[in-house]
Every structure is written in C-alpha cells, then in structure tokens.
PDB file of C-alpha atoms and ligand atoms in Angstrom:
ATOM      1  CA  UNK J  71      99.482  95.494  77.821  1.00 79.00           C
ATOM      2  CA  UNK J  72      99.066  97.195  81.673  1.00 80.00           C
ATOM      3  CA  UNK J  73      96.038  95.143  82.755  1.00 79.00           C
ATOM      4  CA  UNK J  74      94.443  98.699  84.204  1.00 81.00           C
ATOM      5  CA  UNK J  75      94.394  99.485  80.331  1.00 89.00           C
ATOM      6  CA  UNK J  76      93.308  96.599  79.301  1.00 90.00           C
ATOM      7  CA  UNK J  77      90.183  96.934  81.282  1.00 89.00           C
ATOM      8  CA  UNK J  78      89.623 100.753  80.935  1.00 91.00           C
ATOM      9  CA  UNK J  79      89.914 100.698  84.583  1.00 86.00           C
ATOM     10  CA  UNK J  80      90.191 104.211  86.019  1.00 87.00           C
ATOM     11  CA  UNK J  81      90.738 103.209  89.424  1.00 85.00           C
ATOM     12  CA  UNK J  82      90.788 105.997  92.526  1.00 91.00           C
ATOM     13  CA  UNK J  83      94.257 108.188  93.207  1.00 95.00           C
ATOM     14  CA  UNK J  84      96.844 105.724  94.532  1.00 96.00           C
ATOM     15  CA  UNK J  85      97.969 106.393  98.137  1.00 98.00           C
ATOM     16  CA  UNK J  86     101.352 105.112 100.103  1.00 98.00           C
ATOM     17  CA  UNK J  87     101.529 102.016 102.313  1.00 98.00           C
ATOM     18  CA  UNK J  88     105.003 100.645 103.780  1.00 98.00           C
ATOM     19  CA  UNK J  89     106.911  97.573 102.850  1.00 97.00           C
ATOM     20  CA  UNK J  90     109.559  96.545 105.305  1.00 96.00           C
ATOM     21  CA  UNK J  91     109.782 100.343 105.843  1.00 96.00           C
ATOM     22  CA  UNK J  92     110.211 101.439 102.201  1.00 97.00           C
ATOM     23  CA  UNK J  93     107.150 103.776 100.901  1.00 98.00           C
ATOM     24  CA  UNK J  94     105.166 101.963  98.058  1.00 97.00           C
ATOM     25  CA  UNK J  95     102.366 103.393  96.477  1.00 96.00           C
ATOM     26  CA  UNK J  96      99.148 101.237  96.227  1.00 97.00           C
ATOM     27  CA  UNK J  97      95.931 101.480  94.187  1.00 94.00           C
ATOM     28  CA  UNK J  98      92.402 100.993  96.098  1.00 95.00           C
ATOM     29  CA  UNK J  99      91.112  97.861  95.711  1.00 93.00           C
ATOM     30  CA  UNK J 100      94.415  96.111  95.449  1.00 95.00           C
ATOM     31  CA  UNK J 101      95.335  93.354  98.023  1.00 97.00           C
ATOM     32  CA  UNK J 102      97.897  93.490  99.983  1.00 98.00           C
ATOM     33  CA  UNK J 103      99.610  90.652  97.638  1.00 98.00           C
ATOM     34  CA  UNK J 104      98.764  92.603  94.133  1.00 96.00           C
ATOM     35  CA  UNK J 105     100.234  95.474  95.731  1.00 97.00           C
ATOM     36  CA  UNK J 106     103.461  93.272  96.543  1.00 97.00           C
ATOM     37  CA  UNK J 107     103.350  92.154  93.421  1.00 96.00           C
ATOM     38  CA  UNK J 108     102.895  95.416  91.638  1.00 94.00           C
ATOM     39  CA  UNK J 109     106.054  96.250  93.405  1.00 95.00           C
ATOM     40  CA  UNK J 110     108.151  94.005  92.086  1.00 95.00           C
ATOM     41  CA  UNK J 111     107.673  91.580  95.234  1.00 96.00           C
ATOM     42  CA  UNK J 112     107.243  88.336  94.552  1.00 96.00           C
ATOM     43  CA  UNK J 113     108.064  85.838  98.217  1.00 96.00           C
ATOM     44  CA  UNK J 114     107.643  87.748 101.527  1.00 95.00           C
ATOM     45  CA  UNK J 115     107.631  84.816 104.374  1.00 94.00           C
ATOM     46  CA  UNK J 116     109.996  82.069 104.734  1.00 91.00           C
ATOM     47  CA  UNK J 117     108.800  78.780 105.866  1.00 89.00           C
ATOM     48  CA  UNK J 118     109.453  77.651 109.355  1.00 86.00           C
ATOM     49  CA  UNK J 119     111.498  74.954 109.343  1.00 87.00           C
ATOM     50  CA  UNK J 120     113.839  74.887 106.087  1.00 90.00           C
ATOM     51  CA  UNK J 121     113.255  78.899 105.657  1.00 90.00           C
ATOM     52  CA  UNK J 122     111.907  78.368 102.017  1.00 93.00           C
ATOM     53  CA  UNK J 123     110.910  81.592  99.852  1.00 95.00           C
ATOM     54  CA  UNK J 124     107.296  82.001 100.146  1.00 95.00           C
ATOM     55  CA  UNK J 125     104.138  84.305  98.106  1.00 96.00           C
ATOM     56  CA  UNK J 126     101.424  84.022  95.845  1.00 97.00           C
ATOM     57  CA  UNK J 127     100.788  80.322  94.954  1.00 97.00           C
ATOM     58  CA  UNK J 128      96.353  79.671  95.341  1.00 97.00           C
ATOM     59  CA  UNK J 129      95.604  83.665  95.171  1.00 97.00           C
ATOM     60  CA  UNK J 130      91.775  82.618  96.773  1.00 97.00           C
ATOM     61  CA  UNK J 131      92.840  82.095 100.594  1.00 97.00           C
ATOM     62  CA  UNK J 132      93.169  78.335 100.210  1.00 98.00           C
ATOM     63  CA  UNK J 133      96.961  77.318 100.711  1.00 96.00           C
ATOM     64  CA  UNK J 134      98.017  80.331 103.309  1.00 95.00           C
ATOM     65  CA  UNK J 135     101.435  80.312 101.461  1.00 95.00           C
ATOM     66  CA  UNK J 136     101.299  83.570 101.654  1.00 97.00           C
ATOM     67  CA  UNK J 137     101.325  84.988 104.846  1.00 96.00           C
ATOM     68  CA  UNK J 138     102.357  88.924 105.825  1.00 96.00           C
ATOM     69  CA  UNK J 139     102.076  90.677 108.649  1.00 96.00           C
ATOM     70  CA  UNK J 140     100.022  94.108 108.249  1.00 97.00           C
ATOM     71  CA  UNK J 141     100.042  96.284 110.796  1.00 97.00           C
ATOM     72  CA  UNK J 142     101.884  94.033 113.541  1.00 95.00           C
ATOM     73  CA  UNK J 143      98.852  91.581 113.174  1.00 96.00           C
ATOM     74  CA  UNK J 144     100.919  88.582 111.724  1.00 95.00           C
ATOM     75  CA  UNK J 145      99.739  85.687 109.235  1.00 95.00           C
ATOM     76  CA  UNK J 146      97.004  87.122 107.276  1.00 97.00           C
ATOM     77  CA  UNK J 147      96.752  86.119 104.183  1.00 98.00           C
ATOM     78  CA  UNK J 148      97.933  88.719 101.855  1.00 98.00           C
ATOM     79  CA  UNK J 149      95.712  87.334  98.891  1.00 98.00           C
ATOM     80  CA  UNK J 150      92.841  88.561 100.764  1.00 98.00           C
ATOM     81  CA  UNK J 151      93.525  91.486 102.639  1.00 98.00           C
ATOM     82  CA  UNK J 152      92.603  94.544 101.112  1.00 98.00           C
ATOM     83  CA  UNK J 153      95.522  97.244 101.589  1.00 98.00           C
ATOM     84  CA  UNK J 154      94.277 100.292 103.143  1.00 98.00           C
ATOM     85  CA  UNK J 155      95.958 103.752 103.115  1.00 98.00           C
ATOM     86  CA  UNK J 156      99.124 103.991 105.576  1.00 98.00           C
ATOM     87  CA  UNK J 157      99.420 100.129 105.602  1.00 98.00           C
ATOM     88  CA  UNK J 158     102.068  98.844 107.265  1.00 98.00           C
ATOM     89  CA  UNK J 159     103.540  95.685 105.476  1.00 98.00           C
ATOM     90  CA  UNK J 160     106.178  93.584 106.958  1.00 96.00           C
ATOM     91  CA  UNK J 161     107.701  90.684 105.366  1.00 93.00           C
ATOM     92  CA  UNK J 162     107.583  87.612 108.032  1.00 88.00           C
ATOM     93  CA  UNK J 163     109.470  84.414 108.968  1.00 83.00           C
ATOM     94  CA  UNK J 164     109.061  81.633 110.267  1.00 78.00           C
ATOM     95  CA  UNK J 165     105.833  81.467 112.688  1.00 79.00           C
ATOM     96  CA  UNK J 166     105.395  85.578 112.404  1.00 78.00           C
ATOM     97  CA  UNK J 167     106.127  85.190 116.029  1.00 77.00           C
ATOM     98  CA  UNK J 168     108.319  86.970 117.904  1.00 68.00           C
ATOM     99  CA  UNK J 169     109.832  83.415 119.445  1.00 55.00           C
TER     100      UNK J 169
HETATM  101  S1  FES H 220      98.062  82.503  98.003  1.00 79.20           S
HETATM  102 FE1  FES H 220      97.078  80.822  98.880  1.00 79.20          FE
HETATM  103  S2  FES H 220      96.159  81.672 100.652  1.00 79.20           S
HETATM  104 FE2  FES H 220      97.044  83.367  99.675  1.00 79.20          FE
END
C-alpha cells in the first residue's frame, strides 16, 4: 500500500524540482533523498577513489553516503535536506568538486 495512504496523509500540491536537468515533481516535506527515491533514484554520487554507486544507506545524517549537490552547493546530505520548490538536484562524483 502507497505509504501517503497508509497514513491518510493529505500532503500540500506537489511542485517541480530538477534532477540532472530532468523535471521531477516533489511533495513538501520530502527530502531531497525521498524525493530521489520517489523517483525511482536509488545511488546519485560515486565514491572518490574506486567510483562506487552511492545513496541512502543511515537515512539520519550519520554515514554522509549520500551526498548531492542542490543548487551548486555540493555534499549535503540529501537525507536531510528538505527539497524546496525549483530545486536544483545534481547527481555528484567524486569530491563534488570541480577538480
Ligand atoms: S544516508 Fe547516511 S547521511 Fe544520509
């Protein structure tokens, strides 16, 4: 069962954010990694040195596995950003650098 269901959630009228340039809609309250997840994202950073797939692996801000960059501000922790209307979510690798 859809988890919004499940919790008679009604949440607020979804609104678009960009991932790597494609338009995905996003609920409020979401972070930045349920909202990757929701569409159908599940690594978004590689690791530095063997360029290893990388998301979700804590989900509390713990591990920093995964890191995004959100609107050119690099390595935040998607687990604990809230996404924001007209987000704009790049996939990262390696330091998030430009290097
Ligand atoms: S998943 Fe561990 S810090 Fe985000």
């Amino acid at each position: 069962m859809n988890p919004l269901r499940l919790a008679r959630a009604r949440p607020a009228p979804p609104f678009t954010v960009t991932v790597d340039g494609r338009r995905t809609e996003a609920l409020p309250g979401r972070t930045v990694a349920a909202v990757l997840w929701a569409a159908g994202i599940t690594s978004w950073r590689s690791t530095r040195g063997a360029g290893r797939p990388r998301g979700v692996f804590c989900g509390i801000g713990v591990c920093f596995d995964c890191l995004v960059t959100v609107n050119d501000r690099p390595n935040l922790r998607a687990c604990l950003v809230p996404v924001r209307p007209g987000d704009v979510i790049r996939t990262q690798e390696g330091t998030g650098h430009a290097d």
